[in-house]
Tab-separated table of C-alpha atoms in Angstrom:
chain	number	residue	atom	x	y	z
A	1	UNK	CA	-2.888	-19.821	25.602
A	2	UNK	CA	-1.372	-18.803	22.294
A	3	UNK	CA	1.815	-16.810	22.748
A	4	UNK	CA	3.033	-14.012	20.431
A	5	UNK	CA	5.851	-16.362	19.328
A	6	UNK	CA	3.292	-18.838	17.977
A	7	UNK	CA	1.708	-16.182	15.763
A	8	UNK	CA	5.120	-15.162	14.456
A	9	UNK	CA	5.960	-18.784	13.741
A	10	UNK	CA	2.762	-19.062	11.693
A	11	UNK	CA	3.785	-15.930	9.750
A	12	UNK	CA	7.208	-17.489	9.102
A	13	UNK	CA	5.580	-20.732	7.970
A	14	UNK	CA	3.319	-18.850	5.516
A	15	UNK	CA	6.320	-16.913	4.197
A	16	UNK	CA	8.325	-20.099	3.721
A	17	UNK	CA	5.512	-21.842	1.859
A	18	UNK	CA	5.070	-18.797	-0.384
A	19	UNK	CA	8.729	-18.345	-1.228
A	20	UNK	CA	9.214	-22.050	-1.877
A	21	UNK	CA	6.284	-21.955	-4.327
A	22	UNK	CA	7.851	-18.998	-6.160
A	23	UNK	CA	5.065	-16.639	-5.070
A	24	UNK	CA	7.473	-13.935	-3.915
A	25	UNK	CA	9.854	-12.886	-1.163
A	26	UNK	CA	10.226	-14.220	2.409
A	27	UNK	CA	7.315	-12.253	3.779
A	28	UNK	CA	4.310	-13.641	5.604
A	29	UNK	CA	1.835	-12.092	8.009
A	30	UNK	CA	-1.096	-12.895	10.252
A	31	UNK	CA	-3.700	-10.552	11.715
A	32	UNK	CA	-4.822	-11.424	15.229
A	33	UNK	CA	-7.823	-10.233	17.218
A	34	UNK	CA	-8.421	-11.234	20.849
A	35	UNK	CA	-5.850	-14.025	20.574
A	36	UNK	CA	-7.325	-15.543	17.396
A	37	UNK	CA	-5.973	-15.379	13.836
A	38	UNK	CA	-8.506	-13.522	11.665
A	39	UNK	CA	-6.430	-13.149	8.489
A	40	UNK	CA	-3.326	-14.628	6.890
A	41	UNK	CA	-1.175	-13.907	3.874
A	42	UNK	CA	2.209	-14.080	2.261
A	43	UNK	CA	3.981	-12.152	-0.444
A	44	UNK	CA	2.518	-12.890	-3.908
A	45	UNK	CA	4.172	-10.196	-6.005
A	46	UNK	CA	5.731	-12.653	-8.453
A	47	UNK	CA	3.000	-15.289	-8.423
A	48	UNK	CA	0.122	-12.916	-9.100
A	49	UNK	CA	1.996	-10.117	-10.955
A	50	UNK	CA	0.844	-7.714	-8.259
A	51	UNK	CA	3.442	-5.319	-6.814
A	52	UNK	CA	1.031	-4.450	-3.979
A	53	UNK	CA	0.668	-8.075	-2.828
A	54	UNK	CA	3.084	-7.870	0.094
A	55	UNK	CA	2.556	-10.196	3.055
A	56	UNK	CA	0.975	-7.527	5.247
A	57	UNK	CA	-1.348	-6.275	2.480
A	58	UNK	CA	-2.569	-9.777	1.637
A	59	UNK	CA	-3.119	-10.577	5.339
A	60	UNK	CA	-5.006	-7.296	5.863
A	61	UNK	CA	-7.168	-7.932	2.809
A	62	UNK	CA	-7.881	-11.461	4.044
A	63	UNK	CA	-8.774	-10.289	7.554
A	64	UNK	CA	-11.063	-7.523	6.240
A	65	UNK	CA	-12.807	-9.978	3.941
A	66	UNK	CA	-13.324	-12.385	6.840
A	67	UNK	CA	-14.546	-9.656	9.189
A	68	UNK	CA	-16.557	-7.843	6.478
A	69	UNK	CA	-15.029	-4.585	7.682
A	70	UNK	CA	-12.505	-2.062	6.375
A	71	UNK	CA	-11.406	-1.449	9.971
A	72	UNK	CA	-9.142	-3.782	11.913
A	73	UNK	CA	-9.405	-1.781	15.117
A	74	UNK	CA	-8.382	-3.916	18.065
A	75	UNK	CA	-6.163	-6.126	15.882
A	76	UNK	CA	-2.421	-6.824	15.866
A	77	UNK	CA	-0.294	-7.849	12.899
A	78	UNK	CA	2.597	-10.308	13.019
A	79	UNK	CA	4.887	-9.979	10.024
A	80	UNK	CA	8.161	-11.696	9.195
A	81	UNK	CA	9.759	-8.404	8.113
A	82	UNK	CA	9.429	-4.866	9.439
A	83	UNK	CA	6.789	-3.201	7.217
A	84	UNK	CA	7.818	-1.132	4.185
A	85	UNK	CA	6.165	2.292	3.723
A	86	UNK	CA	3.357	0.830	1.594
A	87	UNK	CA	2.561	-1.767	4.253
A	88	UNK	CA	2.939	0.674	7.121
A	89	UNK	CA	0.464	2.909	5.278
A	90	UNK	CA	-1.911	-0.039	4.871
A	91	UNK	CA	-1.570	-0.830	8.606
A	92	UNK	CA	-2.411	2.777	9.475
A	93	UNK	CA	-5.440	2.903	7.152
A	94	UNK	CA	-6.621	-0.447	8.569
A	95	UNK	CA	-6.343	0.996	12.117
A	96	UNK	CA	-4.282	-1.963	13.321
A	97	UNK	CA	-3.049	-1.260	16.841
A	98	UNK	CA	0.229	-3.149	17.181
A	99	UNK	CA	2.965	-4.526	14.938
A	100	UNK	CA	5.232	-7.475	15.714
A	101	UNK	CA	8.012	-7.997	13.171
A	102	UNK	CA	10.818	-10.521	12.739
A	103	UNK	CA	13.716	-9.152	10.707
A	104	UNK	CA	14.440	-5.456	10.284
A	105	UNK	CA	14.206	-3.023	7.355
A	106	UNK	CA	18.010	-3.195	7.052
A	107	UNK	CA	17.883	-7.005	6.986
A	108	UNK	CA	15.462	-6.778	4.032
A	109	UNK	CA	17.911	-4.407	2.334
A	110	UNK	CA	20.702	-6.959	2.874
A	111	UNK	CA	18.767	-9.547	0.826
A	112	UNK	CA	18.018	-7.117	-1.999
A	113	UNK	CA	14.816	-5.238	-1.144
A	114	UNK	CA	14.291	-1.482	-1.440
A	115	UNK	CA	12.532	-0.725	1.846
A	116	UNK	CA	15.285	1.517	3.234
A	117	UNK	CA	15.399	3.661	0.105
A	118	UNK	CA	11.598	3.878	0.026
A	119	UNK	CA	11.485	5.164	3.611
A	120	UNK	CA	14.029	7.780	2.572
A	121	UNK	CA	11.719	8.763	-0.299
A	122	UNK	CA	8.848	9.377	2.133
A	123	UNK	CA	11.051	11.717	4.104
A	124	UNK	CA	12.012	13.895	1.142
A	125	UNK	CA	9.958	16.911	0.043
A	126	UNK	CA	7.664	15.840	-2.829
A	127	UNK	CA	9.710	17.740	-5.427
A	128	UNK	CA	12.915	15.892	-4.513
A	129	UNK	CA	11.586	12.353	-4.738
A	130	UNK	CA	12.639	9.712	-7.248
A	131	UNK	CA	9.315	9.786	-9.090
A	132	UNK	CA	8.449	13.278	-10.324
A	133	UNK	CA	4.943	14.448	-9.438
A	134	UNK	CA	3.076	17.167	-11.294
A	135	UNK	CA	-0.147	18.924	-10.343
A	136	UNK	CA	-2.799	18.900	-13.079
A	137	UNK	CA	-6.446	20.057	-13.287
A	138	UNK	CA	-6.480	21.023	-9.608
A	139	UNK	CA	-9.646	23.120	-9.942
A	140	UNK	CA	-11.636	20.259	-11.440
A	141	UNK	CA	-10.245	17.796	-8.877
A	142	UNK	CA	-11.120	20.175	-6.031
A	143	UNK	CA	-14.674	20.362	-7.354
A	144	UNK	CA	-14.775	16.551	-7.125
A	145	UNK	CA	-13.415	16.637	-3.562
A	146	UNK	CA	-15.981	19.209	-2.514
A	147	UNK	CA	-18.813	17.269	-4.169
A	148	UNK	CA	-17.810	14.308	-1.991
A	149	UNK	CA	-18.817	16.282	1.089
A	150	UNK	CA	-22.343	16.599	-0.326
A	151	UNK	CA	-22.923	12.850	-0.528
A	152	UNK	CA	-25.460	11.854	2.116
A	153	UNK	CA	-24.574	9.084	4.586
A	154	UNK	CA	-21.026	8.664	3.298
A	155	UNK	CA	-18.951	6.265	5.416
A	156	UNK	CA	-15.874	7.763	7.008
A	157	UNK	CA	-12.767	5.588	6.737
B	1	UNK	CA	-3.268	12.991	-29.599
B	2	UNK	CA	-4.436	12.349	-26.065
B	3	UNK	CA	-3.332	15.116	-23.723
B	4	UNK	CA	-2.448	14.672	-20.034
B	5	UNK	CA	-5.660	16.577	-19.185
B	6	UNK	CA	-7.741	13.888	-20.880
B	7	UNK	CA	-6.218	11.175	-18.708
B	8	UNK	CA	-6.859	13.228	-15.582
B	9	UNK	CA	-10.440	13.784	-16.675
B	10	UNK	CA	-10.861	10.036	-17.000
B	11	UNK	CA	-9.470	9.596	-13.466
B	12	UNK	CA	-11.943	12.206	-12.199
B	13	UNK	CA	-14.791	10.456	-14.013
B	14	UNK	CA	-13.862	7.100	-12.427
B	15	UNK	CA	-13.645	8.734	-8.991
B	16	UNK	CA	-17.032	10.376	-9.431
B	17	UNK	CA	-18.702	7.135	-10.494
B	18	UNK	CA	-17.162	5.328	-7.526
B	19	UNK	CA	-18.117	7.885	-4.917
B	20	UNK	CA	-21.642	8.197	-6.271
B	21	UNK	CA	-22.024	4.413	-5.981
B	22	UNK	CA	-20.847	4.511	-2.354
B	23	UNK	CA	-17.647	2.626	-3.176
B	24	UNK	CA	-15.437	5.070	-1.287
B	25	UNK	CA	-13.792	8.504	-1.415
B	26	UNK	CA	-13.264	10.835	-4.387
B	27	UNK	CA	-10.219	9.029	-5.669
B	28	UNK	CA	-9.729	7.607	-9.149
B	29	UNK	CA	-6.633	6.757	-11.143
B	30	UNK	CA	-5.464	5.595	-14.547
B	31	UNK	CA	-2.136	4.055	-15.525
B	32	UNK	CA	-0.856	5.103	-18.950
B	33	UNK	CA	1.863	3.606	-21.121
B	34	UNK	CA	2.940	5.152	-24.432
B	35	UNK	CA	-0.158	7.335	-24.505
B	36	UNK	CA	-2.614	4.482	-23.898
B	37	UNK	CA	-4.560	3.644	-20.729
B	38	UNK	CA	-3.430	0.217	-19.485
B	39	UNK	CA	-5.203	0.193	-16.121
B	40	UNK	CA	-8.009	2.007	-14.305
B	41	UNK	CA	-9.416	2.105	-10.817
B	42	UNK	CA	-11.204	4.047	-8.152
B	43	UNK	CA	-11.370	3.918	-4.382
B	44	UNK	CA	-13.301	0.862	-3.167
B	45	UNK	CA	-12.500	0.920	0.555
B	46	UNK	CA	-16.134	1.053	1.629
B	47	UNK	CA	-17.653	-1.041	-1.165
B	48	UNK	CA	-15.269	-3.964	-0.830
B	49	UNK	CA	-14.317	-3.616	2.887
B	50	UNK	CA	-10.697	-3.264	1.806
B	51	UNK	CA	-8.638	-0.476	3.401
B	52	UNK	CA	-5.918	-0.993	0.775
B	53	UNK	CA	-8.290	-0.427	-2.169
B	54	UNK	CA	-7.303	3.167	-2.845
B	55	UNK	CA	-7.669	4.514	-6.387
B	56	UNK	CA	-3.962	4.205	-7.189
B	57	UNK	CA	-3.687	0.666	-5.774
B	58	UNK	CA	-6.718	-0.574	-7.722
B	59	UNK	CA	-5.432	1.055	-10.934
B	60	UNK	CA	-1.962	-0.462	-10.430
B	61	UNK	CA	-3.445	-3.888	-9.752
B	62	UNK	CA	-5.616	-3.579	-12.883
B	63	UNK	CA	-2.683	-2.475	-15.044
B	64	UNK	CA	-0.448	-5.284	-13.774
B	65	UNK	CA	-3.182	-7.826	-14.410
B	66	UNK	CA	-3.653	-6.508	-17.954
B	67	UNK	CA	0.088	-6.432	-18.654
B	68	UNK	CA	0.790	-9.712	-16.824
B	69	UNK	CA	3.714	-8.031	-15.087
B	70	UNK	CA	4.548	-6.806	-11.603
B	71	UNK	CA	6.537	-3.965	-13.153
B	72	UNK	CA	4.962	-0.851	-14.644
B	73	UNK	CA	8.278	0.532	-15.855
B	74	UNK	CA	7.682	3.154	-18.523
B	75	UNK	CA	4.208	3.966	-17.149
B	76	UNK	CA	2.676	7.126	-15.696
B	77	UNK	CA	-0.155	7.355	-13.205
B	78	UNK	CA	-2.883	9.997	-13.202
B	79	UNK	CA	-4.652	10.245	-9.871
B	80	UNK	CA	-7.316	12.655	-8.637
B	81	UNK	CA	-5.504	13.152	-5.308
B	82	UNK	CA	-1.810	13.370	-4.429
B	83	UNK	CA	-0.843	9.833	-3.318
B	84	UNK	CA	-0.854	8.892	0.379
B	85	UNK	CA	2.200	7.017	1.753
B	86	UNK	CA	0.625	3.614	1.012
B	87	UNK	CA	-0.053	4.589	-2.591
B	88	UNK	CA	3.316	6.305	-3.016
B	89	UNK	CA	4.893	3.080	-1.760
B	90	UNK	CA	2.829	1.081	-4.264
B	91	UNK	CA	3.906	3.452	-7.065
B	92	UNK	CA	7.566	2.975	-6.099
B	93	UNK	CA	7.289	-0.827	-5.940
B	94	UNK	CA	5.488	-0.801	-9.308
B	95	UNK	CA	8.355	1.264	-10.797
B	96	UNK	CA	5.954	3.843	-12.221
B	97	UNK	CA	7.960	6.755	-13.634
B	98	UNK	CA	5.733	9.811	-13.290
B	99	UNK	CA	2.794	10.948	-11.172
B	100	UNK	CA	0.142	13.471	-12.199
B	101	UNK	CA	-2.232	14.438	-9.407
B	102	UNK	CA	-5.273	16.732	-9.099
B	103	UNK	CA	-5.836	17.929	-5.546
B	104	UNK	CA	-3.120	18.047	-2.879
B	105	UNK	CA	-2.492	16.086	0.320
B	106	UNK	CA	-3.728	19.105	2.292
B	107	UNK	CA	-6.904	19.224	0.203
B	108	UNK	CA	-7.572	15.582	1.142
B	109	UNK	CA	-7.033	16.537	4.791
B	110	UNK	CA	-9.605	19.318	4.384
B	111	UNK	CA	-12.269	16.773	3.415
B	112	UNK	CA	-11.439	14.433	6.292
B	113	UNK	CA	-8.640	12.099	5.166
B	114	UNK	CA	-5.517	11.249	7.164
B	115	UNK	CA	-2.833	11.512	4.487
B	116	UNK	CA	-0.974	14.416	6.128
B	117	UNK	CA	-0.745	12.652	9.479
B	118	UNK	CA	0.336	9.415	7.795
B	119	UNK	CA	3.201	11.180	5.993
B	120	UNK	CA	4.254	12.556	9.365
B	121	UNK	CA	4.219	9.002	10.733
B	122	UNK	CA	6.661	7.878	8.012
B	123	UNK	CA	9.033	10.616	9.043
B	124	UNK	CA	9.159	9.656	12.708
B	125	UNK	CA	11.635	7.121	14.095
B	126	UNK	CA	9.903	3.724	14.344
B	127	UNK	CA	9.711	3.873	18.137
B	128	UNK	CA	7.825	7.182	18.099
B	129	UNK	CA	5.096	6.202	15.647
B	130	UNK	CA	1.388	5.929	16.426
B	131	UNK	CA	1.377	2.131	16.086
B	132	UNK	CA	3.910	0.502	18.407
B	133	UNK	CA	6.192	-2.031	16.728
B	134	UNK	CA	8.027	-4.782	18.565
B	135	UNK	CA	10.763	-7.086	17.310
B	136	UNK	CA	10.055	-10.790	17.837
B	137	UNK	CA	11.841	-14.022	16.837
B	138	UNK	CA	14.471	-12.119	14.844
B	139	UNK	CA	16.849	-15.100	14.658
B	140	UNK	CA	14.234	-17.367	13.136
B	141	UNK	CA	13.072	-14.642	10.742
B	142	UNK	CA	16.674	-13.973	9.664
B	143	UNK	CA	17.077	-17.673	8.928
B	144	UNK	CA	14.033	-17.383	6.648
B	145	UNK	CA	15.516	-14.301	4.942
B	146	UNK	CA	18.830	-16.056	4.368
B	147	UNK	CA	17.107	-19.176	3.039
B	148	UNK	CA	15.441	-16.952	0.449
B	149	UNK	CA	18.846	-16.255	-1.065
B	150	UNK	CA	19.322	-19.980	-1.665
B	151	UNK	CA	16.216	-20.332	-3.861
B	152	UNK	CA	17.356	-20.940	-7.445
B	153	UNK	CA	16.025	-18.649	-10.190
B	154	UNK	CA	14.137	-16.373	-7.827
B	155	UNK	CA	12.657	-13.326	-9.563
B	156	UNK	CA	13.915	-9.996	-8.309
B	157	UNK	CA	11.196	-7.365	-7.803
């Protein structure tokens, strides 16, 4: 039987390969369903010029591609570092049911990553965040949103 | 001169095309630098089975690909809906400097999306969130994190 530690070791191995290749930071992840790995990934921010290519996001995208589904209900994710807000959001949208992580948000901060500050941003009211946000064309955008409800057979996600 | 409204109208147009094709929800986005669109996208969660393919994420990925850079410093994003936590995280990691949005988080909730609940999740202590998270193999993961610091010429992001 495969133990949780084995899945985490695979995530660490993926992270190590990625960072040694210059792909990005020390972040790897695997998605597991019913004791079997269904998706893998590691950070590729530097290698692919993609700031969204964190370990968890790449593993989720891989798993969804393999399962031909935007839902990872019934899956767990093993990730070398506690998820940042972007990755936690991705985990929630993917409907993943459990997270195993190696080092903590504050450990990521200690090696130079912004996860702690970004969690703080999420907790501030929108008008006090680092990146200013301005409402624009709300009426027209609301028309779009309402038109969405009229689309027949739309898939809920 | 291109006005902010024109960029938002382009985002709305992208969103409308996407939702009418069955690609996903009513979400489109454009990334703008110095008054010029450098990246575009719309929600593709359903069409590509990718729960991370929100309008903002696809536009950021497109812009970064076009600019061959993981940093969108000096850029603005125009998005039909106020960003969810995943997309706000992506905007922060991409170093985008301003957000223009059409409809609000609560408007997205009104048409069936979970953004409000997901923001609430970010604000809870980790042990009270919807998805349980468990620490595993911290020592080994910390070794990985510390080894990262020894990599010569690593790119900070």
